[in-house]
Amino acid sequence: MIDKNSPIPIYHQLEEYIKAQIDNGDLQPDEAIPSERVYADMFQISRMTIRQALTNLVNDGYLYRQKGKGTFVNKKKVEQRLQGLTSFTEDMKERGLTPGSRLVSFEIIPSGREIAERLKLNENTPVYEIKRVRLADNVPMALETTYLPANLVKGLTEEIINQSLYQYIEEKLSLTIHEATQQIEASIAKEQELRLLEIEKGSPVLLILRTSHLKDGTPFEFVKSAYRADRYKFVHTMQRG
Ligand code: 16G
């Protein structure tokens, strides 16, 4: 288990030990992990070493701390494959999670320079601006701000955007969603993101910009989103030759 003669640092061995326990179900999501003293007695290692391992596991999203209560096992991160073009609703359902949205704001605004450029519109063309917290089993996963040309994606209502936007576009508007380009970068959550995603100051998020097109090449949405880095990971398969 822990080999003090190994060249692998002890804190790292402890991390691997705890990760294996999470993987094989000995430690369950939301279960409190044993106290530092238990690990210290069990492996005859120092509290500082244990603290370092636990901090690393918190930073990597395997564990979370609750003030005054202890350290707990996190739920597994949601894996999103980067192959198909899917909606949030589809992604969550595929994983057996219940998708949901909390509407933050919904209005029609004249497109500024950035949005006009992304959607290939003239500046000041009316666009919907929709801000939604996306939920999985009622837990905030991402904050999404979506821009859609109002005269293309017509007739949006609160009721529609509380459900699936993609479903409405395809089934009600009979438009064919075809492809998207997306960029992902790391960031620290900003004030509004902290509040709406219910995460602590200093938490990492994955910022994603996506522009999506219809079959005829028309851009129909530009989306800025902040995904919780402790709950989400993106998986990409690559081929050579
Ligand atoms: C995903 C898409 C977003 C799209 C939304 C539609 C990313 C980064 N974003 O969240 O571009 O607008 O799905 O979801 O994956 P809906 O059909 O559930 O409203």
CSV table of N, CA and C and ligand atoms in Angstrom, one decimal, residues 80 86-91 132 134 144 146 161 163-167 182 208 210 212 221 223 225 227 234, ligand 1:
chain,number,residue,atom,x,y,z
A,80,GLN,N,-17.5,14.8,-20.9
A,80,GLN,CA,-18.2,15.1,-22.2
A,80,GLN,C,-17.2,14.8,-23.4
A,86,THR,N,-23.7,17.8,-29.4
A,86,THR,CA,-24.9,17.4,-28.6
A,86,THR,C,-25.3,18.6,-27.7
A,87,SER,N,-26.5,18.5,-27.2
A,87,SER,CA,-27.0,19.6,-26.3
A,87,SER,C,-26.8,19.2,-24.9
A,88,PHE,N,-26.9,20.1,-24.0
A,88,PHE,CA,-26.7,19.9,-22.6
A,88,PHE,C,-27.8,18.8,-22.2
A,89,THR,N,-29.0,19.0,-22.6
A,89,THR,CA,-30.1,18.1,-22.2
A,89,THR,C,-29.7,16.7,-22.7
A,90,GLU,N,-29.3,16.5,-23.9
A,90,GLU,CA,-28.9,15.2,-24.4
A,90,GLU,C,-27.7,14.6,-23.6
A,91,ASP,N,-26.7,15.4,-23.3
A,91,ASP,CA,-25.6,15.0,-22.5
A,91,ASP,C,-25.9,14.4,-21.2
A,132,ARG,N,-28.4,31.2,-18.6
A,132,ARG,CA,-29.0,30.0,-17.9
A,132,ARG,C,-28.0,29.3,-17.0
A,134,ARG,N,-27.1,25.8,-15.9
A,134,ARG,CA,-27.5,24.5,-16.3
A,134,ARG,C,-27.3,23.5,-15.1
A,144,GLU,N,-24.4,29.5,-18.7
A,144,GLU,CA,-24.3,29.6,-20.2
A,144,GLU,C,-25.0,30.9,-20.6
A,146,THR,N,-26.2,32.6,-24.0
A,146,THR,CA,-26.4,32.2,-25.4
A,146,THR,C,-26.9,33.4,-26.2
A,161,ILE,N,-37.0,27.9,-23.3
A,161,ILE,CA,-35.6,27.8,-22.9
A,161,ILE,C,-35.4,27.2,-21.5
A,163,GLN,N,-36.6,24.4,-21.2
A,163,GLN,CA,-36.4,23.0,-21.7
A,163,GLN,C,-35.1,23.0,-22.6
A,164,SER,N,-35.2,22.3,-23.7
A,164,SER,CA,-34.1,22.2,-24.6
A,164,SER,C,-34.2,23.1,-25.8
A,165,LEU,N,-33.2,24.0,-25.9
A,165,LEU,CA,-33.1,24.9,-27.0
A,165,LEU,C,-32.9,24.2,-28.4
A,166,TYR,N,-32.0,23.2,-28.4
A,166,TYR,CA,-31.8,22.4,-29.6
A,166,TYR,C,-33.0,21.7,-30.1
A,167,GLN,N,-33.7,21.2,-29.1
A,167,GLN,CA,-34.9,20.4,-29.5
A,167,GLN,C,-36.0,21.3,-30.2
A,182,GLN,N,-15.5,25.2,-31.2
A,182,GLN,CA,-15.5,25.4,-29.8
A,182,GLN,C,-14.1,25.7,-29.3
A,208,ILE,N,-15.8,28.1,-22.2
A,208,ILE,CA,-16.0,27.5,-23.5
A,208,ILE,C,-16.8,28.6,-24.4
A,210,ARG,N,-18.6,28.7,-28.0
A,210,ARG,CA,-19.0,27.8,-29.1
A,210,ARG,C,-19.8,28.6,-30.1
A,212,SER,N,-22.2,27.8,-33.4
A,212,SER,CA,-22.8,26.6,-34.1
A,212,SER,C,-23.5,27.1,-35.4
A,221,GLU,N,-26.0,30.2,-33.3
A,221,GLU,CA,-25.9,30.5,-31.9
A,221,GLU,C,-24.4,30.8,-31.6
A,223,VAL,N,-22.3,30.9,-28.0
A,223,VAL,CA,-22.5,30.6,-26.6
A,223,VAL,C,-21.2,30.8,-25.8
A,225,SER,N,-19.7,29.9,-22.1
A,225,SER,CA,-20.1,29.2,-20.9
A,225,SER,C,-19.0,29.0,-20.0
A,227,TYR,N,-18.0,26.2,-17.2
A,227,TYR,CA,-18.3,24.9,-16.6
A,227,TYR,C,-17.4,24.8,-15.3
A,234,PHE,N,-13.5,17.1,-20.3
A,234,PHE,CA,-13.8,16.9,-21.7
A,234,PHE,C,-12.8,15.9,-22.3
B,1,16G,C1,-24.7,22.8,-24.8
B,1,16G,C2,-23.9,23.7,-25.7
B,1,16G,C3,-24.6,25.0,-26.0
B,1,16G,C4,-26.0,24.7,-26.5
B,1,16G,C5,-26.8,23.9,-25.4
B,1,16G,C6,-28.2,23.5,-25.8
B,1,16G,C7,-21.5,23.4,-24.9
B,1,16G,C8,-20.3,24.0,-24.5
B,1,16G,N1,-22.6,24.1,-25.2
B,1,16G,O1,-24.7,23.3,-23.5
B,1,16G,O2,-23.9,25.6,-27.1
B,1,16G,O3,-26.7,25.9,-26.6
B,1,16G,O4,-26.0,22.7,-25.2
B,1,16G,O5,-28.7,22.8,-24.8
B,1,16G,O6,-21.6,22.2,-25.0
B,1,16G,P1,-30.3,22.6,-24.6
B,1,16G,O7,-30.8,22.0,-25.9
B,1,16G,O8,-30.4,21.6,-23.5
B,1,16G,O9,-30.9,23.9,-24.3
